[in-house]
mmCIF file with all atom_site columns, C-alpha atoms in Angstrom:
data_model
loop_
_atom_site.group_PDB
_atom_site.id
_atom_site.type_symbol
_atom_site.label_atom_id
_atom_site.label_alt_id
_atom_site.label_comp_id
_atom_site.label_asym_id
_atom_site.label_entity_id
_atom_site.label_seq_id
_atom_site.pdbx_PDB_ins_code
_atom_site.Cartn_x
_atom_site.Cartn_y
_atom_site.Cartn_z
_atom_site.occupancy
_atom_site.B_iso_or_equiv
_atom_site.pdbx_formal_charge
_atom_site.auth_seq_id
_atom_site.auth_comp_id
_atom_site.auth_asym_id
_atom_site.auth_atom_id
_atom_site.pdbx_PDB_model_num
ATOM 1   C CA . LEU A 1 1   ? 9.436   10.847  11.639 1.00 84.00 ? 1   LEU A CA 1
ATOM 2   C CA . THR A 1 2   ? 11.372  11.213  8.392  1.00 85.00 ? 2   THR A CA 1
ATOM 3   C CA . GLN A 1 3   ? 14.365  9.486   9.991  1.00 92.00 ? 3   GLN A CA 1
ATOM 4   C CA . GLY A 1 4   ? 12.141  6.618   11.120 1.00 92.00 ? 4   GLY A CA 1
ATOM 5   C CA . VAL A 1 5   ? 10.694  6.244   7.613  1.00 92.00 ? 5   VAL A CA 1
ATOM 6   C CA . TRP A 1 6   ? 14.191  6.318   6.130  1.00 94.00 ? 6   TRP A CA 1
ATOM 7   C CA . ASP A 1 7   ? 15.382  3.639   8.572  1.00 96.00 ? 7   ASP A CA 1
ATOM 8   C CA . VAL A 1 8   ? 12.462  1.313   7.872  1.00 95.00 ? 8   VAL A CA 1
ATOM 9   C CA . ARG A 1 9   ? 12.757  1.845   4.104  1.00 95.00 ? 9   ARG A CA 1
ATOM 10  C CA . ARG A 1 10  ? 16.397  0.756   4.339  1.00 96.00 ? 10  ARG A CA 1
ATOM 11  C CA . ILE A 1 11  ? 15.344  -2.361  6.254  1.00 96.00 ? 11  ILE A CA 1
ATOM 12  C CA . LEU A 1 12  ? 12.663  -3.083  3.637  1.00 96.00 ? 12  LEU A CA 1
ATOM 13  C CA . GLY A 1 13  ? 15.299  -2.814  0.911  1.00 96.00 ? 13  GLY A CA 1
ATOM 14  C CA . TRP A 1 14  ? 17.490  -5.253  2.793  1.00 97.00 ? 14  TRP A CA 1
ATOM 15  C CA . VAL A 1 15  ? 14.581  -7.693  3.312  1.00 96.00 ? 15  VAL A CA 1
ATOM 16  C CA . ARG A 1 16  ? 13.538  -7.452  -0.345 1.00 96.00 ? 16  ARG A CA 1
ATOM 17  C CA . GLY A 1 17  ? 17.142  -7.994  -1.412 1.00 97.00 ? 17  GLY A CA 1
ATOM 18  C CA . ARG A 1 18  ? 17.078  -11.311 0.425  1.00 97.00 ? 18  ARG A CA 1
ATOM 19  C CA . GLY A 1 19  ? 14.004  -12.485 -1.434 1.00 96.00 ? 19  GLY A CA 1
ATOM 20  C CA . ALA A 1 20  ? 11.224  -12.004 1.109  1.00 95.00 ? 20  ALA A CA 1
ATOM 21  C CA . PRO A 1 21  ? 8.059   -13.339 -0.536 1.00 94.00 ? 21  PRO A CA 1
ATOM 22  C CA . LEU A 1 22  ? 5.746   -11.082 1.536  1.00 96.00 ? 22  LEU A CA 1
ATOM 23  C CA . ILE A 1 23  ? 6.213   -8.003  3.698  1.00 96.00 ? 23  ILE A CA 1
ATOM 24  C CA . ALA A 1 24  ? 3.907   -6.726  6.425  1.00 96.00 ? 24  ALA A CA 1
ATOM 25  C CA . ILE A 1 25  ? 4.227   -3.640  8.581  1.00 95.00 ? 25  ILE A CA 1
ATOM 26  C CA . TYR A 1 26  ? 2.828   -3.681  12.127 1.00 94.00 ? 26  TYR A CA 1
ATOM 27  C CA . GLY A 1 27  ? 2.860   -0.646  14.382 1.00 94.00 ? 27  GLY A CA 1
ATOM 28  C CA . VAL A 1 28  ? 1.229   0.433   17.630 1.00 93.00 ? 28  VAL A CA 1
ATOM 29  C CA . SER A 1 29  ? 0.647   4.033   18.779 1.00 93.00 ? 29  SER A CA 1
ATOM 30  C CA . LEU A 1 30  ? 3.578   6.095   17.456 1.00 91.00 ? 30  LEU A CA 1
ATOM 31  C CA . GLY A 1 31  ? 4.640   2.940   15.594 1.00 93.00 ? 31  GLY A CA 1
ATOM 32  C CA . ALA A 1 32  ? 1.223   2.950   13.919 1.00 94.00 ? 32  ALA A CA 1
ATOM 33  C CA . TYR A 1 33  ? 1.900   6.524   12.798 1.00 95.00 ? 33  TYR A CA 1
ATOM 34  C CA . LEU A 1 34  ? 5.174   5.401   11.258 1.00 95.00 ? 34  LEU A CA 1
ATOM 35  C CA . ALA A 1 35  ? 3.564   2.302   9.716  1.00 96.00 ? 35  ALA A CA 1
ATOM 36  C CA . SER A 1 36  ? 0.679   4.360   8.301  1.00 96.00 ? 36  SER A CA 1
ATOM 37  C CA . LEU A 1 37  ? 3.049   6.922   6.841  1.00 95.00 ? 37  LEU A CA 1
ATOM 38  C CA . LEU A 1 38  ? 5.376   4.269   5.476  1.00 96.00 ? 38  LEU A CA 1
ATOM 39  C CA . VAL A 1 39  ? 2.660   2.373   3.598  1.00 96.00 ? 39  VAL A CA 1
ATOM 40  C CA . GLY A 1 40  ? 1.825   5.608   1.801  1.00 96.00 ? 40  GLY A CA 1
ATOM 41  C CA . LEU A 1 41  ? 5.351   5.499   0.368  1.00 95.00 ? 41  LEU A CA 1
ATOM 42  C CA . GLU A 1 42  ? 6.196   1.800   0.085  1.00 95.00 ? 42  GLU A CA 1
ATOM 43  C CA . PRO A 1 43  ? 4.193   -1.002  -1.479 1.00 95.00 ? 43  PRO A CA 1
ATOM 44  C CA . VAL A 1 44  ? 3.900   -3.848  1.012  1.00 96.00 ? 44  VAL A CA 1
ATOM 45  C CA . ASP A 1 45  ? 1.492   -6.741  1.299  1.00 97.00 ? 45  ASP A CA 1
ATOM 46  C CA . ALA A 1 46  ? -0.177  -5.973  4.616  1.00 97.00 ? 46  ALA A CA 1
ATOM 47  C CA . VAL A 1 47  ? -0.293  -3.419  7.401  1.00 98.00 ? 47  VAL A CA 1
ATOM 48  C CA . VAL A 1 48  ? -1.750  -3.409  10.908 1.00 97.00 ? 48  VAL A CA 1
ATOM 49  C CA . ALA A 1 49  ? -2.059  -0.082  12.699 1.00 97.00 ? 49  ALA A CA 1
ATOM 50  C CA . GLY A 1 50  ? -2.870  -0.438  16.400 1.00 95.00 ? 50  GLY A CA 1
ATOM 51  C CA . VAL A 1 51  ? -4.238  2.422   18.499 1.00 91.00 ? 51  VAL A CA 1
ATOM 52  C CA . PRO A 1 52  ? -2.927  4.805   15.846 1.00 94.00 ? 52  PRO A CA 1
ATOM 53  C CA . VAL A 1 53  ? -2.013  8.418   16.264 1.00 92.00 ? 53  VAL A CA 1
ATOM 54  C CA . ILE A 1 54  ? -2.113  10.043  12.829 1.00 91.00 ? 54  ILE A CA 1
ATOM 55  C CA . ASP A 1 55  ? -2.512  13.795  13.400 1.00 86.00 ? 55  ASP A CA 1
ATOM 56  C CA . PHE A 1 56  ? -0.277  15.402  16.023 1.00 80.00 ? 56  PHE A CA 1
ATOM 57  C CA . PRO A 1 57  ? -1.648  18.959  15.767 1.00 82.00 ? 57  PRO A CA 1
ATOM 58  C CA . ALA A 1 58  ? -5.211  17.667  16.235 1.00 82.00 ? 58  ALA A CA 1
ATOM 59  C CA . LEU A 1 59  ? -4.093  15.492  19.141 1.00 81.00 ? 59  LEU A CA 1
ATOM 60  C CA . PHE A 1 60  ? -2.311  18.412  20.802 1.00 82.00 ? 60  PHE A CA 1
ATOM 61  C CA . ALA A 1 61  ? -5.378  20.610  20.316 1.00 76.00 ? 61  ALA A CA 1
ATOM 62  C CA . HIS A 1 62  ? -7.587  17.887  21.801 1.00 74.00 ? 62  HIS A CA 1
ATOM 63  C CA . HIS A 1 63  ? -5.485  17.502  24.940 1.00 72.00 ? 63  HIS A CA 1
ATOM 64  C CA . ALA A 1 64  ? -4.425  21.108  25.526 1.00 80.00 ? 64  ALA A CA 1
ATOM 65  C CA . PRO A 1 65  ? -6.439  23.344  27.822 1.00 82.00 ? 65  PRO A CA 1
ATOM 66  C CA . HIS A 1 66  ? -8.191  26.218  26.073 1.00 87.00 ? 66  HIS A CA 1
ATOM 67  C CA . THR A 1 67  ? -5.580  28.809  27.105 1.00 90.00 ? 67  THR A CA 1
ATOM 68  C CA . ILE A 1 68  ? -2.737  26.623  25.824 1.00 84.00 ? 68  ILE A CA 1
ATOM 69  C CA . ARG A 1 69  ? -4.578  26.054  22.539 1.00 78.00 ? 69  ARG A CA 1
ATOM 70  C CA . LEU A 1 70  ? -4.890  29.818  22.124 1.00 85.00 ? 70  LEU A CA 1
ATOM 71  C CA . ARG A 1 71  ? -1.172  30.275  22.833 1.00 88.00 ? 71  ARG A CA 1
ATOM 72  C CA . GLY A 1 72  ? -0.402  27.476  20.379 1.00 82.00 ? 72  GLY A CA 1
ATOM 73  C CA . MET A 1 73  ? -2.363  29.269  17.681 1.00 82.00 ? 73  MET A CA 1
ATOM 74  C CA . GLU A 1 74  ? -0.713  32.583  18.559 1.00 87.00 ? 74  GLU A CA 1
ATOM 75  C CA . HIS A 1 75  ? 2.751   31.034  18.148 1.00 86.00 ? 75  HIS A CA 1
ATOM 76  C CA . GLU A 1 76  ? 1.706   28.910  15.129 1.00 84.00 ? 76  GLU A CA 1
ATOM 77  C CA . ILE A 1 77  ? 2.208   25.622  16.963 1.00 80.00 ? 77  ILE A CA 1
ATOM 78  C CA . LEU A 1 78  ? -1.442  24.991  16.101 1.00 82.00 ? 78  LEU A CA 1
ATOM 79  C CA . GLY A 1 79  ? -3.480  26.167  13.158 1.00 83.00 ? 79  GLY A CA 1
ATOM 80  C CA . ASP A 1 80  ? -2.759  26.490  9.449  1.00 88.00 ? 80  ASP A CA 1
ATOM 81  C CA . THR A 1 81  ? 1.033   26.769  9.777  1.00 86.00 ? 81  THR A CA 1
ATOM 82  C CA . ALA A 1 82  ? 1.326   23.676  11.966 1.00 85.00 ? 82  ALA A CA 1
ATOM 83  C CA . ASP A 1 83  ? -1.029  21.771  9.670  1.00 85.00 ? 83  ASP A CA 1
ATOM 84  C CA . ALA A 1 84  ? 1.137   22.690  6.656  1.00 87.00 ? 84  ALA A CA 1
ATOM 85  C CA . VAL A 1 85  ? 4.329   21.615  8.441  1.00 85.00 ? 85  VAL A CA 1
ATOM 86  C CA . PHE A 1 86  ? 2.891   18.276  9.540  1.00 86.00 ? 86  PHE A CA 1
ATOM 87  C CA . ARG A 1 87  ? 1.226   17.601  6.176  1.00 88.00 ? 87  ARG A CA 1
ATOM 88  C CA . VAL A 1 88  ? 4.547   16.444  4.710  1.00 88.00 ? 88  VAL A CA 1
ATOM 89  C CA . VAL A 1 89  ? 4.761   13.690  7.331  1.00 89.00 ? 89  VAL A CA 1
ATOM 90  C CA . SER A 1 90  ? 1.059   12.926  7.642  1.00 92.00 ? 90  SER A CA 1
ATOM 91  C CA . PRO A 1 91  ? -0.256  9.443   6.890  1.00 94.00 ? 91  PRO A CA 1
ATOM 92  C CA . LEU A 1 92  ? -3.375  11.218  5.618  1.00 95.00 ? 92  LEU A CA 1
ATOM 93  C CA . SER A 1 93  ? -1.376  12.917  2.841  1.00 94.00 ? 93  SER A CA 1
ATOM 94  C CA . PHE A 1 94  ? -0.619  9.738   0.921  1.00 93.00 ? 94  PHE A CA 1
ATOM 95  C CA . PRO A 1 95  ? -2.857  6.997   -0.462 1.00 96.00 ? 95  PRO A CA 1
ATOM 96  C CA . PRO A 1 96  ? -1.869  3.625   0.997  1.00 97.00 ? 96  PRO A CA 1
ATOM 97  C CA . GLN A 1 97  ? 0.287   1.435   -1.241 1.00 96.00 ? 97  GLN A CA 1
ATOM 98  C CA . VAL A 1 98  ? -1.244  -1.674  0.299  1.00 96.00 ? 98  VAL A CA 1
ATOM 99  C CA . PRO A 1 99  ? -4.265  -3.443  -1.195 1.00 96.00 ? 99  PRO A CA 1
ATOM 100 C CA . ARG A 1 100 ? -7.403  -2.570  0.775  1.00 96.00 ? 100 ARG A CA 1
ATOM 101 C CA . GLU A 1 101 ? -7.774  -6.172  1.967  1.00 96.00 ? 101 GLU A CA 1
ATOM 102 C CA . GLY A 1 102 ? -4.224  -5.972  3.362  1.00 97.00 ? 102 GLY A CA 1
ATOM 103 C CA . ARG A 1 103 ? -5.043  -3.018  5.653  1.00 98.00 ? 103 ARG A CA 1
ATOM 104 C CA . ALA A 1 104 ? -6.278  -3.385  9.232  1.00 98.00 ? 104 ALA A CA 1
ATOM 105 C CA . ILE A 1 105 ? -6.686  -1.182  12.287 1.00 98.00 ? 105 ILE A CA 1
ATOM 106 C CA . PHE A 1 106 ? -7.436  -1.916  15.913 1.00 95.00 ? 106 PHE A CA 1
ATOM 107 C CA . ALA A 1 107 ? -8.257  0.677   18.541 1.00 94.00 ? 107 ALA A CA 1
ATOM 108 C CA . GLY A 1 108 ? -9.693  1.062   22.008 1.00 92.00 ? 108 GLY A CA 1
ATOM 109 C CA . VAL A 1 109 ? -13.068 2.678   22.500 1.00 88.00 ? 109 VAL A CA 1
ATOM 110 C CA . GLY A 1 110 ? -11.773 4.083   25.798 1.00 83.00 ? 110 GLY A CA 1
ATOM 111 C CA . ASP A 1 111 ? -8.477  5.408   24.427 1.00 82.00 ? 111 ASP A CA 1
ATOM 112 C CA . ARG A 1 112 ? -8.046  8.852   25.912 1.00 86.00 ? 112 ARG A CA 1
ATOM 113 C CA . MET A 1 113 ? -4.465  9.222   24.673 1.00 80.00 ? 113 MET A CA 1
ATOM 114 C CA . THR A 1 114 ? -4.706  8.946   20.885 1.00 88.00 ? 114 THR A CA 1
ATOM 115 C CA . THR A 1 115 ? -8.532  8.925   20.970 1.00 90.00 ? 115 THR A CA 1
ATOM 116 C CA . PRO A 1 116 ? -10.867 6.866   18.803 1.00 92.00 ? 116 PRO A CA 1
ATOM 117 C CA . ALA A 1 117 ? -11.191 9.853   16.431 1.00 94.00 ? 117 ALA A CA 1
ATOM 118 C CA . GLN A 1 118 ? -7.631  9.306   15.210 1.00 94.00 ? 118 GLN A CA 1
ATOM 119 C CA . ALA A 1 119 ? -8.362  5.654   14.364 1.00 96.00 ? 119 ALA A CA 1
ATOM 120 C CA . ARG A 1 120 ? -11.615 6.626   12.625 1.00 96.00 ? 120 ARG A CA 1
ATOM 121 C CA . ARG A 1 121 ? -9.800  9.195   10.460 1.00 95.00 ? 121 ARG A CA 1
ATOM 122 C CA . LEU A 1 122 ? -7.212  6.637   9.373  1.00 97.00 ? 122 LEU A CA 1
ATOM 123 C CA . TRP A 1 123 ? -9.975  4.092   8.734  1.00 97.00 ? 123 TRP A CA 1
ATOM 124 C CA . ALA A 1 124 ? -11.794 6.596   6.473  1.00 97.00 ? 124 ALA A CA 1
ATOM 125 C CA . HIS A 1 125 ? -8.558  7.542   4.673  1.00 97.00 ? 125 HIS A CA 1
ATOM 126 C CA . TRP A 1 126 ? -7.781  3.869   4.073  1.00 98.00 ? 126 TRP A CA 1
ATOM 127 C CA . ASP A 1 127 ? -11.208 3.291   2.469  1.00 97.00 ? 127 ASP A CA 1
ATOM 128 C CA . GLU A 1 128 ? -12.756 1.636   5.528  1.00 98.00 ? 128 GLU A CA 1
ATOM 129 C CA . PRO A 1 129 ? -10.721 -1.574  5.833  1.00 98.00 ? 129 PRO A CA 1
ATOM 130 C CA . SER A 1 130 ? -11.103 -4.153  8.582  1.00 96.00 ? 130 SER A CA 1
ATOM 131 C CA . ILE A 1 131 ? -11.205 -2.543  12.000 1.00 97.00 ? 131 ILE A CA 1
ATOM 132 C CA . HIS A 1 132 ? -11.471 -3.995  15.465 1.00 94.00 ? 132 HIS A CA 1
ATOM 133 C CA . TRP A 1 133 ? -12.664 -1.983  18.451 1.00 93.00 ? 133 TRP A CA 1
ATOM 134 C CA . TYR A 1 134 ? -11.835 -3.404  21.853 1.00 91.00 ? 134 TYR A CA 1
ATOM 135 C CA . ALA A 1 135 ? -13.278 -2.278  25.169 1.00 87.00 ? 135 ALA A CA 1
ATOM 136 C CA . GLY A 1 136 ? -10.195 -0.660  26.612 1.00 83.00 ? 136 GLY A CA 1
ATOM 137 C CA . ASN A 1 137 ? -7.757  2.218   26.726 1.00 81.00 ? 137 ASN A CA 1
ATOM 138 C CA . HIS A 1 138 ? -4.566  3.049   24.843 1.00 80.00 ? 138 HIS A CA 1
ATOM 139 C CA . VAL A 1 139 ? -2.547  0.168   26.257 1.00 82.00 ? 139 VAL A CA 1
ATOM 140 C CA . GLY A 1 140 ? -5.509  -2.142  26.803 1.00 80.00 ? 140 GLY A CA 1
ATOM 141 C CA . TYR A 1 141 ? -4.795  -4.025  23.582 1.00 78.00 ? 141 TYR A CA 1
ATOM 142 C CA . ARG A 1 142 ? -2.049  -5.830  25.540 1.00 79.00 ? 142 ARG A CA 1
ATOM 143 C CA . TRP A 1 143 ? -4.754  -7.573  27.562 1.00 80.00 ? 143 TRP A CA 1
ATOM 144 C CA . ALA A 1 144 ? -7.457  -7.682  24.905 1.00 77.00 ? 144 ALA A CA 1
ATOM 145 C CA . GLY A 1 145 ? -7.179  -11.169 23.475 1.00 84.00 ? 145 GLY A CA 1
ATOM 146 C CA . ALA A 1 146 ? -9.654  -10.262 20.739 1.00 87.00 ? 146 ALA A CA 1
ATOM 147 C CA . ALA A 1 147 ? -7.414  -7.407  19.539 1.00 88.00 ? 147 ALA A CA 1
ATOM 148 C CA . ARG A 1 148 ? -4.430  -9.738  19.419 1.00 88.00 ? 148 ARG A CA 1
ATOM 149 C CA . ARG A 1 149 ? -6.458  -12.390 17.590 1.00 91.00 ? 149 ARG A CA 1
ATOM 150 C CA . PHE A 1 150 ? -7.683  -9.754  15.124 1.00 92.00 ? 150 PHE A CA 1
ATOM 151 C CA . ALA A 1 151 ? -4.106  -8.694  14.257 1.00 92.00 ? 151 ALA A CA 1
ATOM 152 C CA . VAL A 1 152 ? -2.805  -12.262 14.027 1.00 92.00 ? 152 VAL A CA 1
ATOM 153 C CA . ASP A 1 153 ? -5.807  -13.428 11.978 1.00 93.00 ? 153 ASP A CA 1
ATOM 154 C CA . HIS A 1 154 ? -5.421  -10.467 9.625  1.00 94.00 ? 154 HIS A CA 1
ATOM 155 C CA . LEU A 1 155 ? -1.769  -11.271 8.988  1.00 95.00 ? 155 LEU A CA 1
ATOM 156 C CA . ARG A 1 156 ? -2.477  -14.976 8.576  1.00 94.00 ? 156 ARG A CA 1
ATOM 157 C CA . GLY A 1 157 ? -5.287  -14.133 6.157  1.00 93.00 ? 157 GLY A CA 1
ATOM 158 C CA . ALA A 1 158 ? -2.807  -12.074 4.135  1.00 94.00 ? 158 ALA A CA 1
ATOM 159 C CA . GLY A 1 159 ? -0.608  -15.153 3.773  1.00 92.00 ? 159 GLY A CA 1
ATOM 160 C CA . PHE A 1 160 ? 1.852   -14.674 6.623  1.00 93.00 ? 160 PHE A CA 1
ATOM 161 C CA . HIS A 1 161 ? 2.982   -17.405 8.951  1.00 88.00 ? 161 HIS A CA 1
ATOM 162 C CA . VAL A 1 162 ? 2.536   -15.882 12.391 1.00 86.00 ? 162 VAL A CA 1
ATOM 163 C CA . ASP A 1 163 ? 4.105   -17.999 15.063 1.00 78.00 ? 163 ASP A CA 1
ATOM 164 C CA . ALA A 1 164 ? 2.190   -16.511 17.960 1.00 68.00 ? 164 ALA A CA 1
ATOM 165 C CA . ASP A 1 165 ? -0.607  -17.539 20.228 1.00 62.00 ? 165 ASP A CA 1
ATOM 166 C CA . PRO A 1 166 ? -3.358  -15.063 19.403 1.00 50.00 ? 166 PRO A CA 1
ATOM 167 C CA . ALA A 1 167 ? -5.166  -15.560 22.695 1.00 49.00 ? 167 ALA A CA 1
ATOM 168 C CA . PRO A 1 168 ? -2.807  -15.067 25.686 1.00 45.00 ? 168 PRO A CA 1
ATOM 169 C CA . GLY A 1 169 ? -3.764  -12.562 28.344 1.00 41.00 ? 169 GLY A CA 1
#
């Protein structure tokens, strides 16, 4: 995660050095984690986090069977130690450096991979910005025209020229 943030920060420096008038960050799933973490460290104009995962220990605890959760706590893969380790790379540890109106999230109500709870936690941390819930699972946004339109409309509303059809699929 730190390597990913470093890489994207280098790219942002390169883009800024070439006079980019606006910068947006868009990420889906693990990319949304990276985008959410990055905007806590870098001021940009807009961000879209799609089907975000934002808390790996909580996600592991959610998906692990009870016996595995207990073993995870025994070996400090879950619990206070894991929370402390992940806190340094948690999007929830940093206030977003993006104006509230520049933040947006979309998520699937049937997402059993990252779960809607992860999106709700990011939404609360980001001071309840625009959010779009689509009727689908983790990858269902690919076929949810409304989710695509939401992301494209958000970026266009933030002043970006998005050369994409927001309604295919």
